[in-house]
PDB file of C-alpha atoms and ligand atoms in Angstrom:
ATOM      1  CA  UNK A 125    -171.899  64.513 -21.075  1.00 84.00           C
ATOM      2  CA  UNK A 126    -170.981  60.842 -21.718  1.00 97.00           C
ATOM      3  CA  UNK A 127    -168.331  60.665 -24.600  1.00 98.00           C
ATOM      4  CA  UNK A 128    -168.834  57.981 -27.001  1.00 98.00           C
ATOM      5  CA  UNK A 129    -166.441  54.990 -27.165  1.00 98.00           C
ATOM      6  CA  UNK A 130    -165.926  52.386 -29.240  1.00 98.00           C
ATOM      7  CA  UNK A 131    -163.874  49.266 -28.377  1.00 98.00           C
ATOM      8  CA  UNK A 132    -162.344  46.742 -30.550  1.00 99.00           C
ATOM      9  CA  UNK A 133    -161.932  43.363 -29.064  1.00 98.00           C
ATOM     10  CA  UNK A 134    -159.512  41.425 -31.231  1.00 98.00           C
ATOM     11  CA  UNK A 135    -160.093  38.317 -29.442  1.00 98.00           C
ATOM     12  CA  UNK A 136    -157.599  35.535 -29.931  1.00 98.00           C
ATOM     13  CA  UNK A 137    -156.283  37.436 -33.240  1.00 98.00           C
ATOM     14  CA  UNK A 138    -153.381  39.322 -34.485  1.00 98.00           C
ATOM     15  CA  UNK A 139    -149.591  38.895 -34.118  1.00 98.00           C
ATOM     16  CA  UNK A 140    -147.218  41.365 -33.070  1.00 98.00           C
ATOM     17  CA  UNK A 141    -146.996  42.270 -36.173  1.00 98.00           C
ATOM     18  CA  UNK A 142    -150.065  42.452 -37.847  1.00 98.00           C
ATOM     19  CA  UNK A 143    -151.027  44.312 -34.755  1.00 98.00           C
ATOM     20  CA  UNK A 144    -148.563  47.112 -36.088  1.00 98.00           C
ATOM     21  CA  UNK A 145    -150.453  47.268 -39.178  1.00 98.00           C
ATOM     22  CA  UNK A 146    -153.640  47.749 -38.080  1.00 98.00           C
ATOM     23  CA  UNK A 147    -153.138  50.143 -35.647  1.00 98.00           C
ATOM     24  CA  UNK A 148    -151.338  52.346 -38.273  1.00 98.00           C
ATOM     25  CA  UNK A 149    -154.134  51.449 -40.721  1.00 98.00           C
ATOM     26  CA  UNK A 150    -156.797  52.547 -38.732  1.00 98.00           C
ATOM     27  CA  UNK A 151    -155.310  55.922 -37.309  1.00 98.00           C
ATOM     28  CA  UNK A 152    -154.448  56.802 -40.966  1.00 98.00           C
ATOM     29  CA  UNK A 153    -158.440  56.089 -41.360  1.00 98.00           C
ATOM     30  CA  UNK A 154    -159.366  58.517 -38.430  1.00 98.00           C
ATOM     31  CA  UNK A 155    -159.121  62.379 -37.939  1.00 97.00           C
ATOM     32  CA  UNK A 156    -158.796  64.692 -35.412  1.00 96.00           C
ATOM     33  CA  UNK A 157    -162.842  65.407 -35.508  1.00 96.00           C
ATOM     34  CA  UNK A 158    -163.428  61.634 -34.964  1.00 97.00           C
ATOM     35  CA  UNK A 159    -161.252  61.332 -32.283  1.00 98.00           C
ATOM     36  CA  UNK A 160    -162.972  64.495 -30.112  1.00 97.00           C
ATOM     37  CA  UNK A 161    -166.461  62.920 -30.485  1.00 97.00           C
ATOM     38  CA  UNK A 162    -165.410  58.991 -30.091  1.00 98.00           C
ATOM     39  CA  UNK A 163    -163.001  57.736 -28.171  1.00 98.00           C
ATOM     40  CA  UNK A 164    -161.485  54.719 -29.919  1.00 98.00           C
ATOM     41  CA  UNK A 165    -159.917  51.737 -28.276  1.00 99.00           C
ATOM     42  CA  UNK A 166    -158.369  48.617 -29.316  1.00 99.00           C
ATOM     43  CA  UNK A 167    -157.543  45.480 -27.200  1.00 99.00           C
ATOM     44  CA  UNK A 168    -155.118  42.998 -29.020  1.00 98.00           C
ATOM     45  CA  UNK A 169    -153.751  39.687 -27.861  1.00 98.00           C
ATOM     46  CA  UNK A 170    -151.101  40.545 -24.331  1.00 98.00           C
ATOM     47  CA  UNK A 171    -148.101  39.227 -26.861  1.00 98.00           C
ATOM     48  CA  UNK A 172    -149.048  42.558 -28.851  1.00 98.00           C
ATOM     49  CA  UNK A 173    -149.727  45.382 -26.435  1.00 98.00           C
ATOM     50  CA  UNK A 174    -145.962  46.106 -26.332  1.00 98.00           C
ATOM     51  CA  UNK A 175    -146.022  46.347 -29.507  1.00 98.00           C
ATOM     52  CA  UNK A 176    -148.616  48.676 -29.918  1.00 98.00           C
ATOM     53  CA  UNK A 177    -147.845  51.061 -27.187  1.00 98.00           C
ATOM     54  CA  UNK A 178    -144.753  51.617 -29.389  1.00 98.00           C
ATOM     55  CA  UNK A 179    -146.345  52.450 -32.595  1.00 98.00           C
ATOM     56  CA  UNK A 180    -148.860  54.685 -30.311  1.00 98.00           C
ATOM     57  CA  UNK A 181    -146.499  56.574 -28.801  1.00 98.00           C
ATOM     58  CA  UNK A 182    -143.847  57.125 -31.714  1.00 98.00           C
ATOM     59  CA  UNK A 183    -146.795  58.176 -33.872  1.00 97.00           C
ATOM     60  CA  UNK A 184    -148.809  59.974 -31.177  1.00 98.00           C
ATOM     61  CA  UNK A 185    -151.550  58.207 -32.201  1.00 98.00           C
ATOM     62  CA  UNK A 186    -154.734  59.111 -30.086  1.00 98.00           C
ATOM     63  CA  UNK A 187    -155.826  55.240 -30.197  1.00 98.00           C
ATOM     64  CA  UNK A 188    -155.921  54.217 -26.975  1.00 98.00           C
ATOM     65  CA  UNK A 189    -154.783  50.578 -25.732  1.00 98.00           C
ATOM     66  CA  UNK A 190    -157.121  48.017 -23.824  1.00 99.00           C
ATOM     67  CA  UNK A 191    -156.988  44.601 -22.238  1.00 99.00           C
ATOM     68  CA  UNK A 192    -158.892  41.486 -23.181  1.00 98.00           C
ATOM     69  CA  UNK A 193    -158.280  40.373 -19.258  1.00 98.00           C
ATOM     70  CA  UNK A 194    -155.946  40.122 -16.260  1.00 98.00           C
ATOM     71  CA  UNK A 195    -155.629  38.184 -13.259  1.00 98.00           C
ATOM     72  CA  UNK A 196    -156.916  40.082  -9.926  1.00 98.00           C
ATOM     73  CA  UNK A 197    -153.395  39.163  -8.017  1.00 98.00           C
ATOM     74  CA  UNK A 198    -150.775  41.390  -7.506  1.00 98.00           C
ATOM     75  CA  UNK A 199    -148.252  38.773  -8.309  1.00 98.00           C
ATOM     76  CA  UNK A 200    -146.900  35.374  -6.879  1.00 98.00           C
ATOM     77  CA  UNK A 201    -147.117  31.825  -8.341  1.00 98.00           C
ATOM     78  CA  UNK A 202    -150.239  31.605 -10.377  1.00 98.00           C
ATOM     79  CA  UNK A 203    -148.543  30.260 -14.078  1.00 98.00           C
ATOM     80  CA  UNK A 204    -149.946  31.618 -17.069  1.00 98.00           C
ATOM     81  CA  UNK A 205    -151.317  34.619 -15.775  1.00 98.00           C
ATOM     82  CA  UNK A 206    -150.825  38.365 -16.233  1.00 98.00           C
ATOM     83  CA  UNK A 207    -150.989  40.825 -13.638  1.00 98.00           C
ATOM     84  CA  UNK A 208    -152.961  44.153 -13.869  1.00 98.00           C
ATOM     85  CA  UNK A 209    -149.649  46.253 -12.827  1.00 98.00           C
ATOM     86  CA  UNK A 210    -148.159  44.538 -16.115  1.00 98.00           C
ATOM     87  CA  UNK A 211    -150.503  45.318 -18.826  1.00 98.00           C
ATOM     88  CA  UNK A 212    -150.744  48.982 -16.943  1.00 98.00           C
ATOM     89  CA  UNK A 213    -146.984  49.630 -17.566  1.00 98.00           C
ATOM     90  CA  UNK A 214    -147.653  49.022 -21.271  1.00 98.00           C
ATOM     91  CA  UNK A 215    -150.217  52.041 -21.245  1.00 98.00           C
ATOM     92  CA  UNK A 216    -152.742  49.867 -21.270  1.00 99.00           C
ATOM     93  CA  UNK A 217    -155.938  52.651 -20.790  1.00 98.00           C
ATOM     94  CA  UNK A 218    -158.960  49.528 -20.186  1.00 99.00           C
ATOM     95  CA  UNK A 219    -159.420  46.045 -19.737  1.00 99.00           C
ATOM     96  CA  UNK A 220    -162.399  43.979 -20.117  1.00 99.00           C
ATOM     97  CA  UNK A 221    -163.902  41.842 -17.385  1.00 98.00           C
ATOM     98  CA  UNK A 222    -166.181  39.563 -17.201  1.00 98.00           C
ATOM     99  CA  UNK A 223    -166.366  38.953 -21.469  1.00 98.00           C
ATOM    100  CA  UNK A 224    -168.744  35.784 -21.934  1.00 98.00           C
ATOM    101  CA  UNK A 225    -165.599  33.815 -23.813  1.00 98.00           C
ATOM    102  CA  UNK A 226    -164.070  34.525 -20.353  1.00 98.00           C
ATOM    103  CA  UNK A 227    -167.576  33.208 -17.935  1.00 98.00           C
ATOM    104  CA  UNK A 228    -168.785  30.012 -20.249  1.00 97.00           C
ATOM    105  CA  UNK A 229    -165.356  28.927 -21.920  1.00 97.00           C
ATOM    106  CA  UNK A 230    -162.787  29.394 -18.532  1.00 98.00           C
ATOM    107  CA  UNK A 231    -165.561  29.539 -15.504  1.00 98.00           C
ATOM    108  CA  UNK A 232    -165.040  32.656 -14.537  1.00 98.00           C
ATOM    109  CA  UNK A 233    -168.176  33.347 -11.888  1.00 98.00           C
ATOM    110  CA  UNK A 234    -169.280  36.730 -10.669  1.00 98.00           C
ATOM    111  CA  UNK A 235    -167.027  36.637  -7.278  1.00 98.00           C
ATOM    112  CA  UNK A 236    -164.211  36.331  -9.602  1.00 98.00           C
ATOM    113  CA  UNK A 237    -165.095  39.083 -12.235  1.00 98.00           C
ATOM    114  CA  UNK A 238    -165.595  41.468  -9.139  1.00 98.00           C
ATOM    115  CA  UNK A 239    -161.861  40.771  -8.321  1.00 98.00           C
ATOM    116  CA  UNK A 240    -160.636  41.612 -11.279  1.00 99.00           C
ATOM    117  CA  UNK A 241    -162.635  45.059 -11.927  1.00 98.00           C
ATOM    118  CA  UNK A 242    -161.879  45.547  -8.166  1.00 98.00           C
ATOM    119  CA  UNK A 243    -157.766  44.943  -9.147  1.00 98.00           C
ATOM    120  CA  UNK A 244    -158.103  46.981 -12.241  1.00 99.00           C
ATOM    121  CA  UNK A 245    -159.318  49.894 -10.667  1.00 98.00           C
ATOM    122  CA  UNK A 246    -156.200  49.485  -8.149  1.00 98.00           C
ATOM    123  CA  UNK A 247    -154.042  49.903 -11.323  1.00 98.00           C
ATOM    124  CA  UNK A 248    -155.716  53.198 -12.360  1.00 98.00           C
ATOM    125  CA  UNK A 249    -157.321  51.898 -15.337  1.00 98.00           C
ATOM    126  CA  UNK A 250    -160.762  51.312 -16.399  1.00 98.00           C
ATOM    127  CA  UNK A 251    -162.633  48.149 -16.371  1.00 99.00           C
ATOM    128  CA  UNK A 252    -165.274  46.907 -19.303  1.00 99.00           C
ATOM    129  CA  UNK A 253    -167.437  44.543 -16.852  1.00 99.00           C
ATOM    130  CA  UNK A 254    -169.196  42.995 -19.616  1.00 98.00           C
ATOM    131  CA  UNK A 255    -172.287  41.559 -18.826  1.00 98.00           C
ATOM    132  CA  UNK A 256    -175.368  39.739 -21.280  1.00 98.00           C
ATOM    133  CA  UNK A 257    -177.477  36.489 -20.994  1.00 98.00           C
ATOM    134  CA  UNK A 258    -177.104  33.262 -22.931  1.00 96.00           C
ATOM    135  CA  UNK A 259    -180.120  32.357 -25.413  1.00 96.00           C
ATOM    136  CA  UNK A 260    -181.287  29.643 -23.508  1.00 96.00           C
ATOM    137  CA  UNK A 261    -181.830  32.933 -20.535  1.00 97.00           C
ATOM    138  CA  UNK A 262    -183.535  34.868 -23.020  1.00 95.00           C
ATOM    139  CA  UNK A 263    -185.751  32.131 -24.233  1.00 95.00           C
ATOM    140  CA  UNK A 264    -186.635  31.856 -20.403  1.00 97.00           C
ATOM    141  CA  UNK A 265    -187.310  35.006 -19.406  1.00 97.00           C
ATOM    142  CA  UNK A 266    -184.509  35.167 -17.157  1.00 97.00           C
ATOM    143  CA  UNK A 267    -182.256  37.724 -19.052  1.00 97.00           C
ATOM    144  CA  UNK A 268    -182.935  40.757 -16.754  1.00 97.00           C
ATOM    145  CA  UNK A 269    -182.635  38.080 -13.479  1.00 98.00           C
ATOM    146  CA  UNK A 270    -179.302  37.390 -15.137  1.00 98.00           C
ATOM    147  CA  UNK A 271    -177.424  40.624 -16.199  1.00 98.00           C
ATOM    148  CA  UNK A 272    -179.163  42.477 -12.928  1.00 98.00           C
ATOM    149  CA  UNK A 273    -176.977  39.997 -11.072  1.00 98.00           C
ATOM    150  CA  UNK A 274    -174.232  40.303 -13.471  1.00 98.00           C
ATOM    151  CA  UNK A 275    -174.163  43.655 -12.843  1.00 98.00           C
ATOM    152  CA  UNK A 276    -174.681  44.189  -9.417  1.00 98.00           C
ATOM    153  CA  UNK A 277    -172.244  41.184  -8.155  1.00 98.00           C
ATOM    154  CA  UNK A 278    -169.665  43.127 -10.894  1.00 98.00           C
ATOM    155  CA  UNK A 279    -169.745  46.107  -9.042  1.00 98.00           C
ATOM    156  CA  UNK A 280    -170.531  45.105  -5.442  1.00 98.00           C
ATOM    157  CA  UNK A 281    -168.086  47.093  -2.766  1.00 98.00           C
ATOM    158  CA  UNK A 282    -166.727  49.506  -4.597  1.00 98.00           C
ATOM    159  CA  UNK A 283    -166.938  53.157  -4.255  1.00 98.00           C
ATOM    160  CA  UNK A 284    -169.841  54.999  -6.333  1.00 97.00           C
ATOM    161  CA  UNK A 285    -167.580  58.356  -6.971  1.00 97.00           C
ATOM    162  CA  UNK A 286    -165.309  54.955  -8.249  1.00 98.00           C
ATOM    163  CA  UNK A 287    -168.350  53.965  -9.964  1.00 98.00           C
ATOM    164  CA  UNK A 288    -168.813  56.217 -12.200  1.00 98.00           C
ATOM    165  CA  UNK A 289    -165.504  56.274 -14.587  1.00 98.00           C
ATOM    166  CA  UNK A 290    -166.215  52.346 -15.030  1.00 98.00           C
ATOM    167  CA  UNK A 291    -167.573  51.088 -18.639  1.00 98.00           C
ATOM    168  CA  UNK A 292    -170.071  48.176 -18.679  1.00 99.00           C
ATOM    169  CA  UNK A 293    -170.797  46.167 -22.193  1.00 98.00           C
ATOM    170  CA  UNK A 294    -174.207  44.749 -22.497  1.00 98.00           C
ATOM    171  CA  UNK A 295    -173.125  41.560 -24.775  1.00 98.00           C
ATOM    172  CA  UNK A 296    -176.328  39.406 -25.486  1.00 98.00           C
ATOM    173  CA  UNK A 297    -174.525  36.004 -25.453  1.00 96.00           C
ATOM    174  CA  UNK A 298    -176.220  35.237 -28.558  1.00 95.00           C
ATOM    175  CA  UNK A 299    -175.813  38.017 -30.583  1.00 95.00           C
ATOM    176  CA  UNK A 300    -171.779  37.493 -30.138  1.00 96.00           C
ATOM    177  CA  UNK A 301    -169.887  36.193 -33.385  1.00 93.00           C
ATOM    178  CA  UNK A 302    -172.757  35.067 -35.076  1.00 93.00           C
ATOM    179  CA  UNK A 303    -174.941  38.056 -37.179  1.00 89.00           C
ATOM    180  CA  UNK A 304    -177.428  38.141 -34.847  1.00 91.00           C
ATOM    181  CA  UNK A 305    -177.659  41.805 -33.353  1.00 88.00           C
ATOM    182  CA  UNK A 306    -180.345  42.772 -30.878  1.00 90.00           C
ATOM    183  CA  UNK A 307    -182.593  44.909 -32.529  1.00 95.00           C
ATOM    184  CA  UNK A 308    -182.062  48.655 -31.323  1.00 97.00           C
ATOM    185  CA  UNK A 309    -184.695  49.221 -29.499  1.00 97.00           C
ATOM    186  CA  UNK A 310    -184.167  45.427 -27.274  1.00 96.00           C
ATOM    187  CA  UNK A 311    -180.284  46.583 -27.272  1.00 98.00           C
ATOM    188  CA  UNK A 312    -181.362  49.764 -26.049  1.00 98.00           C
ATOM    189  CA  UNK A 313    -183.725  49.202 -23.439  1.00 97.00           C
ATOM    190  CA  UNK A 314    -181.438  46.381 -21.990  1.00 98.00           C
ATOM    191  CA  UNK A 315    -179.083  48.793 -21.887  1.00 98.00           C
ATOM    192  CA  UNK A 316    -181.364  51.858 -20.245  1.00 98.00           C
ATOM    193  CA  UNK A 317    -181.932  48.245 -18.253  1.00 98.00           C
ATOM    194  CA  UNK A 318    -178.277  47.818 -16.953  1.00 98.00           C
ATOM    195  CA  UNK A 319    -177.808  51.542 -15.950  1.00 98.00           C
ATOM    196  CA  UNK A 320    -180.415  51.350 -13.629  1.00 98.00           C
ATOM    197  CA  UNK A 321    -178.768  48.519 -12.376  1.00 98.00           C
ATOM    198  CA  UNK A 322    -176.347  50.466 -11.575  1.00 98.00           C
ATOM    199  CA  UNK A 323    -178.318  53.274  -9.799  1.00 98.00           C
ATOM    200  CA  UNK A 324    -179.392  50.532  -7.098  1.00 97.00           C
ATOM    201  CA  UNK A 325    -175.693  49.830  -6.181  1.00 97.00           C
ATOM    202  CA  UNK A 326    -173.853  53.475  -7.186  1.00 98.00           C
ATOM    203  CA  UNK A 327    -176.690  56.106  -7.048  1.00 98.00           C
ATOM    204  CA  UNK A 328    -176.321  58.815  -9.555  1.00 97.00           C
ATOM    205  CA  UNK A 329    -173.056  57.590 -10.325  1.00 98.00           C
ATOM    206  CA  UNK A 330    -174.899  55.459 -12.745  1.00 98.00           C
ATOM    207  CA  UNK A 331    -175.500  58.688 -15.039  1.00 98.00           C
ATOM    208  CA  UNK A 332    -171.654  59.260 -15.648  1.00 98.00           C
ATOM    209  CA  UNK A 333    -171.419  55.021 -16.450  1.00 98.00           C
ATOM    210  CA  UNK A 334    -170.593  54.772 -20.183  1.00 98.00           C
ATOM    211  CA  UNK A 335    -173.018  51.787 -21.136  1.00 98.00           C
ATOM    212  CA  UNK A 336    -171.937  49.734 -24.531  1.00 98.00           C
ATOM    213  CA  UNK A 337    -173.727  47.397 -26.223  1.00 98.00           C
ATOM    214  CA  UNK A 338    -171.820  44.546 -27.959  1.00 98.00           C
ATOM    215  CA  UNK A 339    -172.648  41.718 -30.613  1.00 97.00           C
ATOM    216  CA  UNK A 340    -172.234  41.776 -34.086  1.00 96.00           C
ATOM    217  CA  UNK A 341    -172.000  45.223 -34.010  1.00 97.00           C
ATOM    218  CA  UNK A 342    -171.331  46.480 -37.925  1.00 97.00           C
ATOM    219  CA  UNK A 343    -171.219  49.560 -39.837  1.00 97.00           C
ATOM    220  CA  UNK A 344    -174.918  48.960 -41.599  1.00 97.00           C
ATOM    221  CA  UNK A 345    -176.493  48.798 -37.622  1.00 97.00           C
ATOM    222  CA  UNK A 346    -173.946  50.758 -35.662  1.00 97.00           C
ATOM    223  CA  UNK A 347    -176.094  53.799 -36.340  1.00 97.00           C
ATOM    224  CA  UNK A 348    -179.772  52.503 -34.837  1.00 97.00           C
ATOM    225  CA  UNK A 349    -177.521  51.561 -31.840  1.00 98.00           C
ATOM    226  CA  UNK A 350    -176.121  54.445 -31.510  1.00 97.00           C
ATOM    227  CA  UNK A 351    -179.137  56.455 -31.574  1.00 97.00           C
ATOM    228  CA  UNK A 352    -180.445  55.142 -28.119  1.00 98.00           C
ATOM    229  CA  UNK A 353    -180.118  57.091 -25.038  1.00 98.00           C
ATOM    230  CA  UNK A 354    -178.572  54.764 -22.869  1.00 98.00           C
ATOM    231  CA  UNK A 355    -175.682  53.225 -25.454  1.00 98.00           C
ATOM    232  CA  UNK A 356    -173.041  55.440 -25.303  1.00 98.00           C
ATOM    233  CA  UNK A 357    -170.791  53.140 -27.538  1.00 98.00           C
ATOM    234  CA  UNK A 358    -169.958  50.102 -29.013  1.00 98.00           C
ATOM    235  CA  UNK A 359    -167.896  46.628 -27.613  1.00 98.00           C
ATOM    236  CA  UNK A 360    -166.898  45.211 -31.441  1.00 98.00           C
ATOM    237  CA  UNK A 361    -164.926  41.699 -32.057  1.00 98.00           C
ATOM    238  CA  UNK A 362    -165.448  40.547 -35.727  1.00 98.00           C
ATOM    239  CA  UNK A 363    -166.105  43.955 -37.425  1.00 98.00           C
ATOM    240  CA  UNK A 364    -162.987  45.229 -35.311  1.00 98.00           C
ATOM    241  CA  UNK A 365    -160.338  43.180 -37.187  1.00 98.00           C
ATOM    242  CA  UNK A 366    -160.446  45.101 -40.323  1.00 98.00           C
ATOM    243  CA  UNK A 367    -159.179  48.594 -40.005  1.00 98.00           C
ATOM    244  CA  UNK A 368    -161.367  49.530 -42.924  1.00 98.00           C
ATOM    245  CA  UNK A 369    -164.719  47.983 -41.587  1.00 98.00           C
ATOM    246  CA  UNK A 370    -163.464  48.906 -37.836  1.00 98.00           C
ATOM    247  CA  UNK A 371    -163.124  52.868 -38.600  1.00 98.00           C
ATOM    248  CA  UNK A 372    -166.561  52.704 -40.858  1.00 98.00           C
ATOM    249  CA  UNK A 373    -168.179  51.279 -37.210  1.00 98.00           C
ATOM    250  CA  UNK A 374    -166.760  54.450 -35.311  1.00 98.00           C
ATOM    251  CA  UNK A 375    -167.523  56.867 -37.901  1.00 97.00           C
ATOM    252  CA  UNK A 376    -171.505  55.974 -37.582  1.00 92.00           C
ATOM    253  CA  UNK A 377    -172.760  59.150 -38.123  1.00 86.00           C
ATOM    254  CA  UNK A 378    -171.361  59.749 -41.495  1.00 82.00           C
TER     255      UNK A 378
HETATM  256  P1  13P B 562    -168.749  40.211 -32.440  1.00 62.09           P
HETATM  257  O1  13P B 562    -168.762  41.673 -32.737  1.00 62.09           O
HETATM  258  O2  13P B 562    -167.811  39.433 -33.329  1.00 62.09           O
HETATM  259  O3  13P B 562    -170.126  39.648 -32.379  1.00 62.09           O
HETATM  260  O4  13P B 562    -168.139  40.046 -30.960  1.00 62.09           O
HETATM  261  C1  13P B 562    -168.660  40.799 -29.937  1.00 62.09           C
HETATM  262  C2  13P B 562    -167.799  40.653 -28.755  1.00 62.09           C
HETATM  263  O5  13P B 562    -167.752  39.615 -28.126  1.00 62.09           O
HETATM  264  C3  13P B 562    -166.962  41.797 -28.372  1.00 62.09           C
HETATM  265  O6  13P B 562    -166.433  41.620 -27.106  1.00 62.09           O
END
């Protein structure tokens, strides 16, 4: 019922142009079969997206565009920032919310992640609230006080029919950029974890969320991931930047 997808989070990587490239790299990688049982997304730097949706749509590529963040105002005088209504006229599909980069380096706090999944919805696109504890959490026993919260605060006020087209990422802090995955079965049950999360806030709602787990996701685990009941894809930075590497990731099953 829940169709797989895989998101690639460039991060701060990729110009313009080598965004061109490995977009058309990784659709010539991809077939129709792929695309009907994943659906595959990719979130360059803003400076790229424009350049992307071009190569998208001349090609009629069936790539979709994300995100990596947006500002929850419509417009006005807040320097620096992008607006959802901006990235959403460059056929921008998803944007993530919420990414830990975005809560420990820039201080993002729940309140303001709510904002911005509340703004993207506005849009008509579909937030990634991403969600995960730090090490330090884990090594406390505090990870399921934290990413209950995470979630919960992420989600608060809006609409469970609403609900239920959203994606969440469970990203264990730790496990991000450094070749540490959670093992499937902890990745898994945080993740059955964070969809009943959901059910407290949304109801049933929660059985139509698409959950993702995220960190150091690669082709040699994707797989056991995979596998569990309650991932229903894949949030991928490193492993993402190589269109060889990326398309081996969303091609687990082979
Ligand atoms: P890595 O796959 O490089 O660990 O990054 C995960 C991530 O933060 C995706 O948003």
């Amino acid at each position: 019922m829940r169709k797989y997808l895989i998101v690639g989070n460039w991060k701060m990587n990729a110009t313009h142009l080598e965004t061109i490239q490995m977009v058309q790299k990784l659709s010539y990688r991809l077939d129709v079969s792929d695309h009907q049982r994943v659906e595959v997304v990719v979130c360059p730097p803003f400076t790229a997206l424009r350049s992307a949706q071009t190569v998208i749509e001349a090609d009629h590529l069936q790539i979709m565009l994300g995100a990596q963040n947006v500002d929850w105002h419509e417009s006005g005088a807040f320097t620096g920032e992008i607006s959802p209504e901006m990235v959403a006229k460059l056929s921008v599909r998803f944007v993530i919310v919420g990414h830990s980069e975005r809560r420990g380096l820039f201080g993002e706090t729940d309140d303001v992640v709510n904002k911005k999944l509340t703004a993207v919805l506005a849009a008509g696109m579909t937030p990634i609230l991403c969600v995960g504890e730090t090490e330090l959490e884990r090594d406390s026993d505090t990870a399921g006080e934290i990413v209950g919260r995470q979630v919960r605060e992420g989600i608060a006020g809006v609409e469970p029919d609403t609900v239920a087209s959203i994606v969440v990422a469970y990203e264990p802090v730790w496990a991000i950029g450094t070749g540490r995955t959670a093992s499937a079965d902890d990745a898994g049950s945080m993740c059955t974890f964070v969809r009943e999360q959901v059910r407290e806030v949304s109801g049933d709602a929660a059985d139509a969320v698409r959950v993702l787990y995220g960190g150091s996701v690669n082709p040699g685990n994707v797989a056991g991931l995979m596998a569990k009941k309650d991932i229903d894809g894949g949030l991928v930075g490193g492993a993402s930047l190589d269109p060889d590497t990326f398309a081996s990731v969303i091609r687990y099953w082979m």
